[in-house]
Short mmCIF file of C-alpha atoms in Angstrom, two decimals:
data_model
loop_
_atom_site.label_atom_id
_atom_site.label_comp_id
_atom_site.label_asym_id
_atom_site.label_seq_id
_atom_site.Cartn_x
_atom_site.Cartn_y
_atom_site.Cartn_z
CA UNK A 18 0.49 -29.61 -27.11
CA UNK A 19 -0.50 -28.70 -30.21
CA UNK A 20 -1.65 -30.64 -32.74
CA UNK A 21 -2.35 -30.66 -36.92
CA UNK A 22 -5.60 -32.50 -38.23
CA UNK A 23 -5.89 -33.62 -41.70
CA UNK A 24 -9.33 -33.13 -43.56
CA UNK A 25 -10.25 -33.35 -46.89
CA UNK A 26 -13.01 -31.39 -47.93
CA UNK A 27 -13.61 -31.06 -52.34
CA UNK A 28 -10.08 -32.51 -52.53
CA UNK A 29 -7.99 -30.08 -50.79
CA UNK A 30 -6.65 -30.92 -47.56
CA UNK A 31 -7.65 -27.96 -44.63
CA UNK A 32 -4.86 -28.02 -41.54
CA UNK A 33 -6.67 -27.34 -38.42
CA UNK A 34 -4.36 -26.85 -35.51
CA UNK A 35 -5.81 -26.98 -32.44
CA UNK A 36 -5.00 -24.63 -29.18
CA UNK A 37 -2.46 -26.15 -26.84
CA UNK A 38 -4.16 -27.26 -23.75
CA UNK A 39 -2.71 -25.55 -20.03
CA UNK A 40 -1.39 -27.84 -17.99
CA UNK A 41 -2.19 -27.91 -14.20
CA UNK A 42 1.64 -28.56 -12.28
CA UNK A 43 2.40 -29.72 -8.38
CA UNK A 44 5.06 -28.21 -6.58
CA UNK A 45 6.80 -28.90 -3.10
CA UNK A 46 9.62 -26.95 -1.33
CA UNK A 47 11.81 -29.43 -3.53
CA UNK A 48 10.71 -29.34 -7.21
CA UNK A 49 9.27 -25.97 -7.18
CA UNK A 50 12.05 -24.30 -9.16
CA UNK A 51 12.15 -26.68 -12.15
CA UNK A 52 8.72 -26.78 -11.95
CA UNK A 53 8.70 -22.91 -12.46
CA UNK A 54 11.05 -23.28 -14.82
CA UNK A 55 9.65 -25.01 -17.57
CA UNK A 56 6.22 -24.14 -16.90
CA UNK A 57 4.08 -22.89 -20.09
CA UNK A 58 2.11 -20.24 -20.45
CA UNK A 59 -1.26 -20.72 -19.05
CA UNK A 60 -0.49 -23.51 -16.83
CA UNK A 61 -0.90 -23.78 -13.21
CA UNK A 62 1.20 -24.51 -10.24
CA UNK A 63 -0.51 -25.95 -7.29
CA UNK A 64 2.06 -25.67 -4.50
CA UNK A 65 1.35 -27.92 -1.94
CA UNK A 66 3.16 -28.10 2.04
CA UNK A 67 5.78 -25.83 3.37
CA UNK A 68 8.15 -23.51 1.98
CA UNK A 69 11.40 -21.61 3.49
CA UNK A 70 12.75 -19.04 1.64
CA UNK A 71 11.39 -18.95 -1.94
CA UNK A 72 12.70 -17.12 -4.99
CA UNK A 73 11.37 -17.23 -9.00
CA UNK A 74 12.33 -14.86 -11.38
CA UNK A 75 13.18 -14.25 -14.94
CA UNK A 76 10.37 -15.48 -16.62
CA UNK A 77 7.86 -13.89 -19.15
CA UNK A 78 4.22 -15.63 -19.96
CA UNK A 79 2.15 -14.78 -22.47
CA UNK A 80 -0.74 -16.14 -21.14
CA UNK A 81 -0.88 -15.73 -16.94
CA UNK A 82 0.76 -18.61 -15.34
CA UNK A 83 -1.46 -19.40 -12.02
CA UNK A 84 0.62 -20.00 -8.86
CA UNK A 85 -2.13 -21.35 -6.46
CA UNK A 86 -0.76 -21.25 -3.40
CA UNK A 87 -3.75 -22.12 -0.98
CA UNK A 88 -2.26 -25.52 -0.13
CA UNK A 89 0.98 -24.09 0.67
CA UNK A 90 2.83 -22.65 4.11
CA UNK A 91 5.79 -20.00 3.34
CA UNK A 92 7.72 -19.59 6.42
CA UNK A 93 10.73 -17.29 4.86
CA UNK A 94 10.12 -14.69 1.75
CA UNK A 95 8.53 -15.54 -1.45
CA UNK A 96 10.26 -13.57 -4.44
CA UNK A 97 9.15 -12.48 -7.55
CA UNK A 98 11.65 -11.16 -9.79
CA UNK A 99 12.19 -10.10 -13.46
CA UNK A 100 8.69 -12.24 -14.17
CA UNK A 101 5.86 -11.35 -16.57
CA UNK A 102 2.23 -12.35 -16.12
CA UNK A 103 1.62 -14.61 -13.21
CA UNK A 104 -1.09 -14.61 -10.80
CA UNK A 105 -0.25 -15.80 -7.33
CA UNK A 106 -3.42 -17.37 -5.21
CA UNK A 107 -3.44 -17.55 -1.35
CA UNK A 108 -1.13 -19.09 0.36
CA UNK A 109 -0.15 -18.52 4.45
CA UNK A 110 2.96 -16.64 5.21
CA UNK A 111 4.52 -16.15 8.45
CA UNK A 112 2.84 -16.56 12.25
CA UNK A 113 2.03 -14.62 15.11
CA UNK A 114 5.43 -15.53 16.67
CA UNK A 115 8.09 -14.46 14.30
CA UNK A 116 7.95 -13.87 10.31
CA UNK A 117 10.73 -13.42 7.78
CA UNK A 118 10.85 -9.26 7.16
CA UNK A 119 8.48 -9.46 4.04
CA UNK A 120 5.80 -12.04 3.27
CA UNK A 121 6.28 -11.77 -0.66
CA UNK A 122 8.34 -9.43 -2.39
CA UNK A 123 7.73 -8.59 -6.07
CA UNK A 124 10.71 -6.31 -8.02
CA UNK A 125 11.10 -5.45 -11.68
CA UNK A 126 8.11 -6.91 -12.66
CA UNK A 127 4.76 -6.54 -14.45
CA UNK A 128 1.41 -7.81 -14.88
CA UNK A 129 1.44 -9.65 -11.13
CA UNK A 130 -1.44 -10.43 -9.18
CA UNK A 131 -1.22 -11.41 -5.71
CA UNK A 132 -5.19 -12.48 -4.39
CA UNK A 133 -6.10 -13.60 -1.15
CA UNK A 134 -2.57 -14.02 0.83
CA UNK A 135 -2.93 -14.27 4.15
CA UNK A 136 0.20 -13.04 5.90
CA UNK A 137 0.48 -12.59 9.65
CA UNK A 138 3.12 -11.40 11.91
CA UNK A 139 4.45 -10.82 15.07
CA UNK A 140 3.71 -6.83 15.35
CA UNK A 141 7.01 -5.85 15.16
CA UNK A 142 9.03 -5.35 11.64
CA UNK A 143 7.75 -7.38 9.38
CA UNK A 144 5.86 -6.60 6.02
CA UNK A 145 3.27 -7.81 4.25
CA UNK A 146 3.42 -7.65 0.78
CA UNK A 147 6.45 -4.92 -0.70
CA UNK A 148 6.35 -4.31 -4.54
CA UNK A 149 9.68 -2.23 -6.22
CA UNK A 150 9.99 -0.74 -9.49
CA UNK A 151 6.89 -2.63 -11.42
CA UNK A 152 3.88 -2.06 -13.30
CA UNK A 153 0.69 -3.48 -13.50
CA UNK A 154 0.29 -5.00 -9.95
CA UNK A 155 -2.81 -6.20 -8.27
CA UNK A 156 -3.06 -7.06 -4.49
CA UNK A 157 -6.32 -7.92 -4.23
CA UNK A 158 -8.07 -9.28 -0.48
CA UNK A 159 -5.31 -9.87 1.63
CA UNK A 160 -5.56 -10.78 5.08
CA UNK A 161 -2.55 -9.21 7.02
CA UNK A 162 -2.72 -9.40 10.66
CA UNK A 163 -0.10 -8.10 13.39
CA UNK A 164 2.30 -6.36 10.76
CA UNK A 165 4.31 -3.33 10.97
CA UNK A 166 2.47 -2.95 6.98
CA UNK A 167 0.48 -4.63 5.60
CA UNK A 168 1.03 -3.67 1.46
CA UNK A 169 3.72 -1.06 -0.07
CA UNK A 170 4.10 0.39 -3.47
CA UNK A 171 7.49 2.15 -4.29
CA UNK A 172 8.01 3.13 -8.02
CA UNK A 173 4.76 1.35 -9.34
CA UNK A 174 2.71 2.40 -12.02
CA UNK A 175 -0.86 1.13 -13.10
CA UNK A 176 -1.05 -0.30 -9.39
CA UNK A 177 -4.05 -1.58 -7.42
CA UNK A 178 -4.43 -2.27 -4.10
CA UNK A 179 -8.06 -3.31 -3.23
CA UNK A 180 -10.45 -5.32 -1.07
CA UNK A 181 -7.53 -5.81 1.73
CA UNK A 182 -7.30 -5.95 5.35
CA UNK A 183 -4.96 -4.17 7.72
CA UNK A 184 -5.64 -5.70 11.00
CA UNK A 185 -3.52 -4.80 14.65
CA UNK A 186 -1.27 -3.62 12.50
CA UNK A 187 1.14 -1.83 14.22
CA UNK A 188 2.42 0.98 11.92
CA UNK A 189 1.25 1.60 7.90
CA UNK A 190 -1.91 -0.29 6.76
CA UNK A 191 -0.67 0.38 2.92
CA UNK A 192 2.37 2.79 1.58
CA UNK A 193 2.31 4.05 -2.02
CA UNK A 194 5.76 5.93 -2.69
CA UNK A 195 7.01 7.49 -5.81
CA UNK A 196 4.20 6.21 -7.48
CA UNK A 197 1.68 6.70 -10.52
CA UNK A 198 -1.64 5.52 -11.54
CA UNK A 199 -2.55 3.55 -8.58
CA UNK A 200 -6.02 2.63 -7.31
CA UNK A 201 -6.19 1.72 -3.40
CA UNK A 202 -9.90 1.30 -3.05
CA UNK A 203 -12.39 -0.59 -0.56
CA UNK A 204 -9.43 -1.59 1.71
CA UNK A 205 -9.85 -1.14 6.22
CA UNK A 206 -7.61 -0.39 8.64
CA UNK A 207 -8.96 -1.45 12.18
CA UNK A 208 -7.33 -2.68 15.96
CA UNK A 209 -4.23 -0.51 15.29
CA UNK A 210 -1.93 -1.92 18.13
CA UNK A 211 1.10 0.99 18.24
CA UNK A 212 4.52 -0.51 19.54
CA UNK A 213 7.81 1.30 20.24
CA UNK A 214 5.76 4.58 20.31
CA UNK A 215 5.23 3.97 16.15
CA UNK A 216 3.06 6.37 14.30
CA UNK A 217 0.40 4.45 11.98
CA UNK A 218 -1.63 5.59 9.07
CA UNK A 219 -4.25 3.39 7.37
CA UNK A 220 -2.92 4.65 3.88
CA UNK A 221 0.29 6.97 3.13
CA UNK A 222 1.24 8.31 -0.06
CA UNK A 223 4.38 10.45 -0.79
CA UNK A 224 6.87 11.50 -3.80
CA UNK A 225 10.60 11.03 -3.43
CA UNK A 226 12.58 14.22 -3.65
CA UNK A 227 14.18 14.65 -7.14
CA UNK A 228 11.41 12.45 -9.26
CA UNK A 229 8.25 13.23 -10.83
CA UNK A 230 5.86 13.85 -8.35
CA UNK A 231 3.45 11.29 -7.80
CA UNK A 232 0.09 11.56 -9.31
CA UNK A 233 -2.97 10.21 -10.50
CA UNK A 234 -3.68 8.16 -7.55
CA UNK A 235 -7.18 7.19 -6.16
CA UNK A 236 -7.83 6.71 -2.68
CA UNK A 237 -12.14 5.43 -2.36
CA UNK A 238 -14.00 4.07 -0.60
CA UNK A 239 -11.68 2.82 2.75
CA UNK A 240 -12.19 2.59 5.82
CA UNK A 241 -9.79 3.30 9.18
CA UNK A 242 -10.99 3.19 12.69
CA UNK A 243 -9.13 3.20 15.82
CA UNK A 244 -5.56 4.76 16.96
CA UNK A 245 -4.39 5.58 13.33
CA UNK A 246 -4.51 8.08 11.30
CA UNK A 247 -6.39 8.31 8.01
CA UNK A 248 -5.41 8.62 4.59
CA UNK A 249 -2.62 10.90 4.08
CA UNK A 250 -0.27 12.82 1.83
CA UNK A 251 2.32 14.69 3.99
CA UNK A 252 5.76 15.80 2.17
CA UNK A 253 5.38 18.60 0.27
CA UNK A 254 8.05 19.86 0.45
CA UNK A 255 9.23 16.43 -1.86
CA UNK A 256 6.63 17.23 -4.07
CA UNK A 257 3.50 16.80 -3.07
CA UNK A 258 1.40 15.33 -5.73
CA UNK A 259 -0.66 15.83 -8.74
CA UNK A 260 -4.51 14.35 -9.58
CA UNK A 261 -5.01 12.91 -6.20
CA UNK A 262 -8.21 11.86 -5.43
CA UNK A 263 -9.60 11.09 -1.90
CA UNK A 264 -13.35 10.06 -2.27
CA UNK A 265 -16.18 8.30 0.11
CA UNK A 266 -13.63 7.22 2.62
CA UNK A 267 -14.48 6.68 6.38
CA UNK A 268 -12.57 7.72 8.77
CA UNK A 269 -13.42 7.22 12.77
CA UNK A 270 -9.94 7.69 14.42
CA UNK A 271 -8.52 8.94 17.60
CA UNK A 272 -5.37 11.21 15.50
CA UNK A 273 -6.08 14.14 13.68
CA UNK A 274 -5.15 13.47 10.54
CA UNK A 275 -8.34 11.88 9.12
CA UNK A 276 -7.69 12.96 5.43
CA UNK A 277 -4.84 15.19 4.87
CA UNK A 278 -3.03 16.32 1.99
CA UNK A 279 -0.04 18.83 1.64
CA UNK A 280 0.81 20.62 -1.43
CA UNK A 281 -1.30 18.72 -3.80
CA UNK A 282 -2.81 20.38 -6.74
CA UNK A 283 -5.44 19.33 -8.98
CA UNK A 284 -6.42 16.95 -6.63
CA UNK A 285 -9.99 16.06 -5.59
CA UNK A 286 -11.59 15.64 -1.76
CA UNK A 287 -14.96 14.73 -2.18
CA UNK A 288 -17.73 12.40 0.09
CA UNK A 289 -15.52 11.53 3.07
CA UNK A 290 -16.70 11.08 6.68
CA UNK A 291 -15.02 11.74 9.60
CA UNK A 292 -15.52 11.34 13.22
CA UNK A 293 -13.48 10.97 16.09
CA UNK A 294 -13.93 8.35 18.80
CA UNK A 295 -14.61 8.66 22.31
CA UNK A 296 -12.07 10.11 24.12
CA UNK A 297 -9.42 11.03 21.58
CA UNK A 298 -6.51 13.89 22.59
CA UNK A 299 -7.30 15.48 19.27
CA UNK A 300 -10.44 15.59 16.31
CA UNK A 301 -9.86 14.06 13.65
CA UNK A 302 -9.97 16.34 10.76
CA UNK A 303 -9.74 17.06 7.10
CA UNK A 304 -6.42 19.17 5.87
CA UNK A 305 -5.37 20.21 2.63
CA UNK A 306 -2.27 22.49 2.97
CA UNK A 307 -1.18 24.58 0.37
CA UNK A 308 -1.56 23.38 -3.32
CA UNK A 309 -3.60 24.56 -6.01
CA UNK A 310 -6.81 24.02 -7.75
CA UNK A 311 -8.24 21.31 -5.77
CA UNK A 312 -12.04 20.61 -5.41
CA UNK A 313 -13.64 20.01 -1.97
CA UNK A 314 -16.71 19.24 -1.90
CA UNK A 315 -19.15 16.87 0.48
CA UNK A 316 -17.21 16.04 3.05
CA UNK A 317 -18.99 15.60 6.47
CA UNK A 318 -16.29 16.34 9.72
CA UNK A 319 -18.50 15.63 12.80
CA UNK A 320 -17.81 18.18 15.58
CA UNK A 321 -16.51 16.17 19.06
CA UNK A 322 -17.41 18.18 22.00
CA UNK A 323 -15.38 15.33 24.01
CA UNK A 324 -12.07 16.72 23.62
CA UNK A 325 -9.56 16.54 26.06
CA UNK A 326 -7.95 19.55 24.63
CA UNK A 327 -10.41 21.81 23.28
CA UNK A 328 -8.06 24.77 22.11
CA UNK A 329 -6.82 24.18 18.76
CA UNK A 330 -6.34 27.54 16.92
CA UNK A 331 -8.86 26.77 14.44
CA UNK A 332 -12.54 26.85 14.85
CA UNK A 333 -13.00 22.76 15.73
CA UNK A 334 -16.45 23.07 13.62
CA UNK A 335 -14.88 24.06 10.29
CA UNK A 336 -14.57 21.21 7.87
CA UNK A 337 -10.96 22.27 6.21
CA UNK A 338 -7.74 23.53 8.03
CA UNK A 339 -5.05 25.33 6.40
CA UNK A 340 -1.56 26.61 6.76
CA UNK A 341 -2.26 29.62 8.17
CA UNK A 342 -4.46 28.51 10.67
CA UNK A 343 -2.42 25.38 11.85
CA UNK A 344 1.44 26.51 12.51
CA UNK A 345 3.91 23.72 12.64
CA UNK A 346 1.20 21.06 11.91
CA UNK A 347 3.56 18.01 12.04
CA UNK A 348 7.17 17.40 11.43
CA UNK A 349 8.65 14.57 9.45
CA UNK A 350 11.41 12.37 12.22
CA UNK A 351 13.16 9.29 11.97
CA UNK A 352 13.18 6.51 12.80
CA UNK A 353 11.04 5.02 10.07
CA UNK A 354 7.31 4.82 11.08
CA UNK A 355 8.06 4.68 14.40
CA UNK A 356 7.03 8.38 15.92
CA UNK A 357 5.73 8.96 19.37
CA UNK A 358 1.87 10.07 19.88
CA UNK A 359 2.27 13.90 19.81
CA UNK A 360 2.30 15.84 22.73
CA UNK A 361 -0.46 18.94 23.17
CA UNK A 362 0.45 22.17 22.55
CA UNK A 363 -2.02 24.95 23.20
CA UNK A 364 -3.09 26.43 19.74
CA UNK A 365 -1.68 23.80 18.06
CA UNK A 366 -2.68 20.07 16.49
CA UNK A 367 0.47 18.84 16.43
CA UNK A 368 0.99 15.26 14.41
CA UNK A 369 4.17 13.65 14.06
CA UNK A 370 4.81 12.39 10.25
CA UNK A 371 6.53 9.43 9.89
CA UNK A 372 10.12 9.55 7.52
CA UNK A 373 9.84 7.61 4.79
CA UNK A 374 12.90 7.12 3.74
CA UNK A 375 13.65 4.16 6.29
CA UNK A 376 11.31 2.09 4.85
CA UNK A 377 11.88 3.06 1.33
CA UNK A 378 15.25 0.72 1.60
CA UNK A 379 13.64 -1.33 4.04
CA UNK A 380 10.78 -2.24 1.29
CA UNK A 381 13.49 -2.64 -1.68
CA UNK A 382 16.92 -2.59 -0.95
CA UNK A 383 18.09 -1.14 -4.28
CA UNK A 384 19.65 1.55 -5.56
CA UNK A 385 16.72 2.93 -7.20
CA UNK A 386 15.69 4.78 -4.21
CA UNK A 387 19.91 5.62 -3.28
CA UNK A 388 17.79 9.25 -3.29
CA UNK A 389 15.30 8.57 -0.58
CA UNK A 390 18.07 7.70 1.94
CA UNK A 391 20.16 10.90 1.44
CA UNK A 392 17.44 12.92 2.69
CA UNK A 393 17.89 15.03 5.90
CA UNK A 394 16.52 12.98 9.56
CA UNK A 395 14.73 15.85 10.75
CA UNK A 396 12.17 17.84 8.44
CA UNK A 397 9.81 20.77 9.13
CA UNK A 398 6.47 20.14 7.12
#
């Protein structure tokens, strides 16, 4: 509240009007939408027992409004909508025996930050945290367990996506699509569990045919062991993408694609390690296909002399592979992230690519990626 003071000093009277003072709130299940509602800027909310479906939107705060969660149980959805300026704090969403399709949702808004969620699922469909069409998001160590994915970007700018977990996840770690200005650093992907023959990666990153490629993204310092793939940038033929940068990640994976980028130019690949694990059908590998004026420099692929399949139409020692020296390296095939473990081909390291535009409406259900659904089923990369 503010308030005015009255002193005289040499006969004139001074106002002095002191700051208003943030207010810490309680929610339940019950209240927590008029409490939202006339909340001030600054305040917090402590939420406190269990919540079904939850939705807050259209509100703008000056000063961050703090949502602490870390008394409270979401069962269904939490949405964000149309809100400026909150930070969200823990919280539990979902269980290991059946979870609403997204943990919390966040569309058409800006300066959010979601820390320290922990969402778990049942390994099927559901998502961890899916952000649409907003700027200036944080998702900041998150603990998703047994999710299809764990964290996905479509149409954010100024995003970050750090300090996370992706654990038995059973597609996607973390998705960025159609996206600019994004940071995904210091995040692990580890105890992949693959159901329905799905097709994981620890991070993806695409454009959407018909926008601005995306660009400007930063992929450090990460780490993905186990059956997934790495950190990947498939469809260039959407794009590609523009001032990528893949540095210091590890990558000890059973799949090929370690680190792989296709048509991106500008882009740097520089300090990541790669190994494959004991046993793996193919070595996992560093690819840059086609683009143009990209640096590579100081990347360590360990040789595997392990391999089931030693023939690959490359020399297996050679850090890089390119288009001429892998034909038909992967193909892009609905249904959604949900491709079957390659078969060997003699002379070839194939990889199946997962489609993205499945999940693209999956992860918003809007029209602002109408685009992304119109593309063909089947794609050659």
């Amino acid at each position: 509240m503010l308030f005015r003071l009255a002193c005289f000093a040499g006969g004139l009277v001074v106002a002095v009007t002191a700051p208003a003072t943030a207010a810490t709130l309680t929610a339940t299940a019950t209240t927590i939408s008029s409490v939202f509602a006339a909340a001030k800027a600054g305040d917090t909310i402590r939420l406190s027992g269990v919540f079904g479906r939850t939705a807050l939107a259209n509100r703008s705060f000056a000063t961050a409004l703090t949502l602490d969660a870390r008394g409270a149980t979401f069962t269904d959805t939490l949405s964000l909508s149309s809100i400026v300026n909150v930070k969200l704090i823990g919280g539990h969403y979902g269980n290991a025996k059946a979870l609403a399709p997204v943990g919390i949702r966040i569309f058409q808004s800006s300066g959010i930050t979601v820390s320290m969620p922990i969402v778990v699922g049942n390994g099927t469909s559901s998502h961890g945290v899916d952000v649409a069409a907003s700027s200036g998001i944080t998702v900041d160590k998150g603990s998703f367990t047994g999710l299809k994915l764990g964290v996905g970007f479509v149409a954010v700018t100024n995003g970050r996506i750090t300090g996370n977990s992706s654990v038995r996840a059973s597609s996607d770690g973390f998705n960025i699509a159609d996206s600019h200005n994004v940071l995904v650093s210091r995040n692990s992907c580890s105890g992949t569990v693959i159901y329905a023959a799905a097709h994981p990666d620890c991070v993806q990153l695409w454009s959407v045919a018909g926008h601005v490629p995306q660009s400007d993204i930063e992929i450090s310092d990460n780490t993905a062991t186990g059956a997934t793939q790495g950190f990947t940038s498939f469809n260039g033929s959407d794009g590609g993408g523009d001032r990528l940068k893949f540095l210091r990640n590890r990558v000890d994976t059973s799949y090929p694609q370690g680190v792989a980028c296709y048509e991106c130019r500008d882009s740097q690949f520089i300090g990541n390690i790669l190994t494959t694990q004991a046993g793996a059908q193919w070595q996992t590998r560093l690819n840059v296909i086609g683009g143009r004026n990209n640096l590579i420099s100081g990347n360590s692929v360990a040789p595997y002399a392990g391999l089931a399949h030693a023939t690959f139409g490359f020399d297996p020692a050679a850090t890089l592979a390119f288009d001429a020296d892998v034909p038909d390296f992967g193909r892009f095939d609905d249904p959604g992230f949900g491709d079957a473990a390659p078969a060997f081909v003699p002379g070839v390291v194939a990889a199946t690519v997962p489609e993205p535009a499945t999940w693209l409406l999956a992860i918003t259900g809007f029209a602002v990626i109408g685009v992304a659904a119109r593309r063909r089923r089947t794609l050659t990369a």
